[in-house]
Tab-separated table of C-alpha atoms in Angstrom:
chain	number	residue	atom	x	y	z
A	1	MET	CA	89.901	119.755	94.102
A	2	SER	CA	86.691	120.899	95.803
A	3	GLY	CA	83.299	121.205	94.565
A	4	LEU	CA	82.755	124.816	94.876
A	5	LYS	CA	80.267	126.618	92.690
A	6	HIS	CA	80.910	129.365	90.140
A	7	SER	CA	79.051	132.546	89.354
A	8	ALA	CA	79.639	134.374	86.186
A	9	HIS	CA	80.411	138.081	86.602
A	10	VAL	CA	78.695	139.436	83.564
A	11	GLY	CA	80.290	142.598	83.806
A	12	TYR	CA	83.464	140.919	82.662
A	13	LEU	CA	82.214	137.790	81.038
A	14	PHE	CA	80.276	137.436	77.652
A	15	THR	CA	80.533	141.147	77.160
A	16	ASP	CA	80.142	141.001	73.385
A	17	ARG	CA	76.285	140.592	73.861
A	18	PRO	CA	73.547	142.404	75.616
A	19	LEU	CA	72.922	141.662	79.275
A	20	ARG	CA	70.051	139.346	78.793
A	21	GLU	CA	72.072	137.092	76.457
A	22	ARG	CA	75.033	137.187	78.926
A	23	ILE	CA	72.881	135.651	81.440
A	24	ARG	CA	71.626	132.995	79.082
A	25	ALA	CA	75.249	132.400	78.040
A	26	ALA	CA	76.481	131.882	81.647
A	27	ALA	CA	73.754	129.389	82.100
A	28	ASP	CA	74.565	127.638	78.901
A	29	HIS	CA	78.301	127.506	79.631
A	30	GLY	CA	77.511	125.671	83.094
A	31	PHE	CA	77.570	128.426	85.397
A	32	GLY	CA	74.996	128.118	88.323
A	33	ALA	CA	74.740	131.921	89.016
A	34	VAL	CA	75.427	135.386	87.681
A	35	GLU	CA	76.335	138.736	89.157
A	36	HIS	CA	76.784	142.295	88.148
A	37	PRO	CA	77.392	145.397	90.385
A	38	ALA	CA	74.847	147.454	88.868
A	39	PRO	CA	71.593	145.931	87.522
A	40	TYR	CA	69.334	148.880	88.054
A	41	SER	CA	68.896	149.859	84.178
A	42	VAL	CA	66.799	146.733	84.054
A	43	ASP	CA	63.447	146.695	85.746
A	44	ALA	CA	63.556	144.188	88.669
A	45	GLN	CA	60.632	142.144	87.635
A	46	GLU	CA	62.288	141.988	84.116
A	47	MET	CA	65.496	140.768	85.608
A	48	ALA	CA	63.626	138.109	87.702
A	49	ARG	CA	62.071	136.855	84.382
A	50	TRP	CA	65.521	136.754	82.592
A	51	LEU	CA	66.755	134.677	85.537
A	52	LYS	CA	63.971	132.286	85.475
A	53	GLU	CA	64.168	131.755	81.765
A	54	ALA	CA	67.839	130.963	82.035
A	55	GLY	CA	67.416	128.735	85.162
A	56	ILE	CA	69.959	130.650	87.035
A	57	VAL	CA	70.408	132.658	90.176
A	58	TYR	CA	71.947	136.124	91.010
A	59	THR	CA	74.485	136.208	93.848
A	60	GLN	CA	75.034	139.527	94.792
A	61	PHE	CA	75.200	143.291	93.537
A	62	GLY	CA	76.122	146.758	94.849
A	63	LEU	CA	73.937	149.723	96.178
A	64	HIS	CA	74.079	152.768	93.901
A	65	ALA	CA	77.726	153.845	93.819
A	66	GLY	CA	77.581	157.407	92.600
A	67	ASP	CA	78.573	158.661	89.048
A	68	VAL	CA	80.696	156.078	87.236
A	69	GLN	CA	81.643	158.694	84.765
A	70	LEU	CA	83.145	160.656	87.343
A	71	GLY	CA	85.098	157.591	88.659
A	72	GLU	CA	82.914	157.231	91.794
A	73	LYS	CA	82.985	153.762	93.468
A	74	GLY	CA	80.669	154.290	96.306
A	75	ILE	CA	79.426	157.053	98.497
A	76	ALA	CA	79.174	155.524	101.921
A	77	ILE	CA	82.071	157.457	103.341
A	78	PHE	CA	80.942	161.047	102.554
A	79	PRO	CA	79.176	162.867	105.380
A	80	GLU	CA	77.584	165.170	102.886
A	81	ARG	CA	75.958	162.238	100.993
A	82	ARG	CA	74.243	160.524	103.996
A	83	GLU	CA	70.774	160.987	102.640
A	84	GLU	CA	71.779	159.882	99.179
A	85	PHE	CA	73.177	156.783	100.716
A	86	ARG	CA	70.288	156.000	102.848
A	87	SER	CA	67.918	156.364	99.820
A	88	SER	CA	70.113	153.918	97.886
A	89	VAL	CA	69.911	151.274	100.873
A	90	GLY	CA	66.005	150.942	100.439
A	91	ALA	CA	66.177	150.944	96.606
A	92	GLY	CA	68.940	148.325	96.694
A	93	LEU	CA	67.387	146.051	99.145
A	94	ASP	CA	63.919	146.181	97.333
A	95	TYR	CA	65.609	145.165	94.029
A	96	ALA	CA	67.455	142.497	95.826
A	97	GLU	CA	64.290	140.948	97.118
A	98	ALA	CA	62.434	141.268	93.942
A	99	ILE	CA	65.208	139.048	92.132
A	100	GLY	CA	66.068	136.849	94.961
A	101	VAL	CA	69.491	138.385	96.033
A	102	ARG	CA	70.500	137.851	99.676
A	103	MET	CA	73.674	139.838	99.649
A	104	VAL	CA	74.209	143.484	98.753
A	105	HIS	CA	77.740	145.141	98.470
A	106	VAL	CA	78.070	148.553	100.102
A	107	MET	CA	80.957	150.274	98.174
A	108	ALA	CA	82.904	152.676	100.304
A	109	GLY	CA	84.329	155.433	97.899
A	110	VAL	CA	87.413	156.707	96.292
A	111	LEU	CA	89.328	159.496	98.434
A	112	PRO	CA	93.101	160.231	98.345
A	113	ARG	CA	94.676	159.623	101.647
A	114	SER	CA	95.647	163.426	102.051
A	115	HIS	CA	91.783	164.188	101.989
A	116	ARG	CA	90.747	161.751	104.518
A	117	SER	CA	89.665	162.462	108.071
A	118	ARG	CA	88.112	160.484	111.011
A	119	HIS	CA	84.946	161.990	109.770
A	120	HIS	CA	85.000	159.695	106.796
A	121	TRP	CA	85.743	156.592	108.761
A	122	ASP	CA	82.852	157.486	111.150
A	123	CYS	CA	80.406	158.219	108.449
A	124	TYR	CA	81.309	154.841	106.795
A	125	LEU	CA	80.609	152.972	109.962
A	126	GLU	CA	77.432	154.873	110.568
A	127	ASN	CA	76.269	154.132	107.024
A	128	LEU	CA	77.187	150.395	107.186
A	129	ALA	CA	75.201	150.235	110.401
A	130	TYR	CA	72.116	151.610	108.927
A	131	ALA	CA	72.431	149.311	105.819
A	132	ALA	CA	72.947	146.428	108.117
A	133	ARG	CA	69.834	147.231	110.142
A	134	GLN	CA	67.783	147.467	107.203
A	135	ALA	CA	69.137	144.382	105.695
A	136	GLU	CA	68.630	142.393	108.791
A	137	THR	CA	64.904	142.928	108.911
A	138	ARG	CA	64.854	141.139	105.251
A	139	GLY	CA	67.345	138.416	106.334
A	140	MET	CA	70.007	139.857	104.077
A	141	THR	CA	73.672	140.357	104.284
A	142	ILE	CA	75.663	143.456	103.726
A	143	LEU	CA	79.166	142.930	101.962
A	144	ILE	CA	82.285	144.966	102.076
A	145	GLU	CA	85.122	144.447	99.674
A	146	ALA	CA	88.674	145.554	99.925
A	147	MET	CA	90.041	146.918	96.529
A	148	SER	CA	93.778	147.180	95.708
A	149	ALA	CA	95.292	150.550	95.051
A	150	GLY	CA	96.815	149.231	91.669
A	151	ALA	CA	93.311	148.325	90.541
A	152	VAL	CA	91.218	151.042	92.038
A	153	PRO	CA	93.566	154.049	93.184
A	154	ASN	CA	92.664	155.649	96.461
A	155	TYR	CA	89.724	153.243	97.203
A	156	PHE	CA	89.022	153.714	100.971
A	157	ILE	CA	89.154	150.014	101.849
A	158	GLU	CA	92.362	148.521	100.484
A	159	ILE	CA	93.030	145.467	102.485
A	160	PRO	CA	90.949	142.579	103.990
A	161	ASP	CA	92.082	143.651	107.626
A	162	ARG	CA	90.501	147.144	107.148
A	163	ALA	CA	87.331	145.696	105.692
A	164	ALA	CA	87.154	143.169	108.711
A	165	GLU	CA	87.730	146.188	110.959
A	166	ALA	CA	84.933	148.128	109.635
A	167	ALA	CA	82.607	145.053	109.887
A	168	ALA	CA	83.391	144.355	113.373
A	169	GLU	CA	83.063	147.964	114.268
A	170	THR	CA	79.466	148.077	113.048
A	171	GLY	CA	78.515	145.486	115.603
A	172	TYR	CA	76.106	143.736	113.042
A	173	ALA	CA	76.709	140.059	112.374
A	174	ASN	CA	75.292	140.522	108.911
A	175	VAL	CA	78.125	142.520	107.755
A	176	LYS	CA	80.480	140.164	106.067
A	177	LEU	CA	83.386	140.305	103.566
A	178	LEU	CA	83.483	140.057	100.012
A	179	PHE	CA	87.001	138.341	99.598
A	180	ASP	CA	88.787	139.155	96.271
A	181	VAL	CA	91.647	136.844	95.424
A	182	PHE	CA	93.030	139.270	92.751
A	183	HIS	CA	92.894	142.221	94.923
A	184	THR	CA	94.467	140.488	97.820
A	185	ALA	CA	97.427	139.395	95.824
A	186	SER	CA	97.744	142.682	94.152
A	187	THR	CA	98.434	144.176	97.723
A	188	GLY	CA	101.298	141.555	98.222
A	189	LEU	CA	99.416	139.648	100.814
A	190	ASP	CA	99.455	135.894	101.048
A	191	VAL	CA	95.861	134.744	99.653
A	192	ASP	CA	95.666	131.595	101.589
A	193	GLU	CA	96.709	133.329	104.797
A	194	GLN	CA	94.325	135.984	104.543
A	195	ILE	CA	91.369	133.411	103.741
A	196	ARG	CA	92.293	131.616	106.963
A	197	LYS	CA	92.538	134.954	108.997
A	198	HIS	CA	89.065	136.018	107.817
A	199	ALA	CA	87.378	132.905	107.637
A	200	ALA	CA	84.475	133.592	109.986
A	201	ARG	CA	83.656	136.899	107.956
A	202	ILE	CA	83.800	135.686	104.455
A	203	ALA	CA	80.269	135.494	102.838
A	204	HIS	CA	81.354	135.764	98.903
A	205	VAL	CA	84.619	135.300	96.869
A	206	HIS	CA	85.808	136.752	93.817
A	207	ILE	CA	88.519	135.168	91.722
A	208	ALA	CA	91.053	136.143	88.846
A	209	ASP	CA	94.582	135.409	88.359
A	210	TYR	CA	97.438	137.807	89.000
A	211	PRO	CA	98.937	140.214	87.619
A	212	ASN	CA	96.702	140.660	84.452
A	213	ARG	CA	93.417	139.448	85.932
A	214	HIS	CA	92.976	136.894	83.467
A	215	GLU	CA	91.395	133.274	83.829
A	216	PRO	CA	92.036	131.586	87.057
A	217	GLY	CA	95.117	129.116	86.636
A	218	SER	CA	96.553	131.123	83.652
A	219	GLU	CA	99.210	133.122	85.635
A	220	THR	CA	100.795	133.214	88.983
A	221	LEU	CA	98.402	132.146	91.478
A	222	ASP	CA	97.869	128.571	92.846
A	223	PHE	CA	94.220	128.172	92.573
A	224	LYS	CA	94.167	124.535	93.703
A	225	ALA	CA	95.543	125.790	96.955
A	226	VAL	CA	92.993	128.625	96.924
A	227	TYR	CA	90.036	126.270	96.480
A	228	ASP	CA	91.541	123.787	99.008
A	229	THR	CA	91.775	126.514	101.615
A	230	LEU	CA	88.365	127.801	101.016
A	231	TRP	CA	86.941	124.232	101.269
A	232	ASP	CA	89.050	123.748	104.469
A	233	ILE	CA	87.459	126.703	106.179
A	234	GLY	CA	83.962	125.498	105.425
A	235	TYR	CA	83.229	128.025	102.678
A	236	ARG	CA	80.363	126.731	100.575
A	237	GLY	CA	79.356	129.805	98.807
A	238	TRP	CA	79.842	130.911	95.349
A	239	LEU	CA	83.168	131.918	93.574
A	240	GLY	CA	82.492	135.039	91.523
A	241	CYS	CA	84.417	134.834	88.190
A	242	GLU	CA	85.498	138.473	87.990
A	243	TYR	CA	88.256	138.087	85.658
A	244	VAL	CA	89.264	139.574	82.240
A	245	PRO	CA	89.095	136.989	79.531
A	246	ALA	CA	92.274	136.781	77.730
A	247	GLY	CA	90.358	136.332	74.461
A	248	ARG	CA	86.641	135.415	73.928
A	249	THR	CA	85.013	134.247	76.986
A	250	GLU	CA	83.890	130.881	75.672
A	251	GLU	CA	87.483	130.121	74.364
A	252	GLY	CA	89.005	130.401	77.820
A	253	LEU	CA	86.517	128.369	80.005
A	254	GLY	CA	88.524	125.177	79.901
A	255	TRP	CA	89.847	125.924	83.431
A	256	LEU	CA	86.333	125.382	84.879
A	257	LYS	CA	86.452	121.666	84.533
A	258	GLY	CA	89.599	121.205	86.388
A	259	MET	CA	88.486	123.363	89.163
A	260	THR	CA	85.033	121.706	89.710
A	261	THR	CA	86.122	117.996	89.953
A	262	ALA	CA	85.533	116.854	93.485
């Protein structure tokens, strides 16, 4: 088993307590890092203090992704929201710099296939390239994640191939993939095969078992094989634990010991 590092996604784990306490709990339970897609409700300097207090780092988060109450998951594909997107880039990168984050996720958006046109794809590429240019000047990486239809209906980027295509078409080397094991399995693709196929572009990884998105090793996926494949391709980044605990988070953390033995 490889010695890969684990990041606690505190939008899923330790959710029975306030955010500051989730960060502390992650550190107390052996996680070396945390992540959350939308930290903006906390002032960046305050977040930096929380991280320092816990002795933990923040791996990645997302740009402003629209109105969550309306089911929005990104605005990068919408031509009429270009200015809103561009404003979000500066704000997101400033926040990232303040708390020591080097990777920022650009969420594409939700749109039924029947409503899509080439204009949406072109806008997406234009916005990714804009974000990549801004991130490049700060030595940061832009992430793209594919999200399965079963989990996020009508998400614009559903499979890793499409995410990789978008990354390549921007022409920027700092546009990388956030590879999600659960979403990949949900689309019926072979996880190990997809990891190897996109090895050169993978900059961050999310893990959860399939089909119920519970603790790794609790359902159908072979996580020993997943970890071995990631190690084999030279991946040494964080594994974001974006799973839904079957019970209280603390009660289900036994799987970590078996996964961190070199």
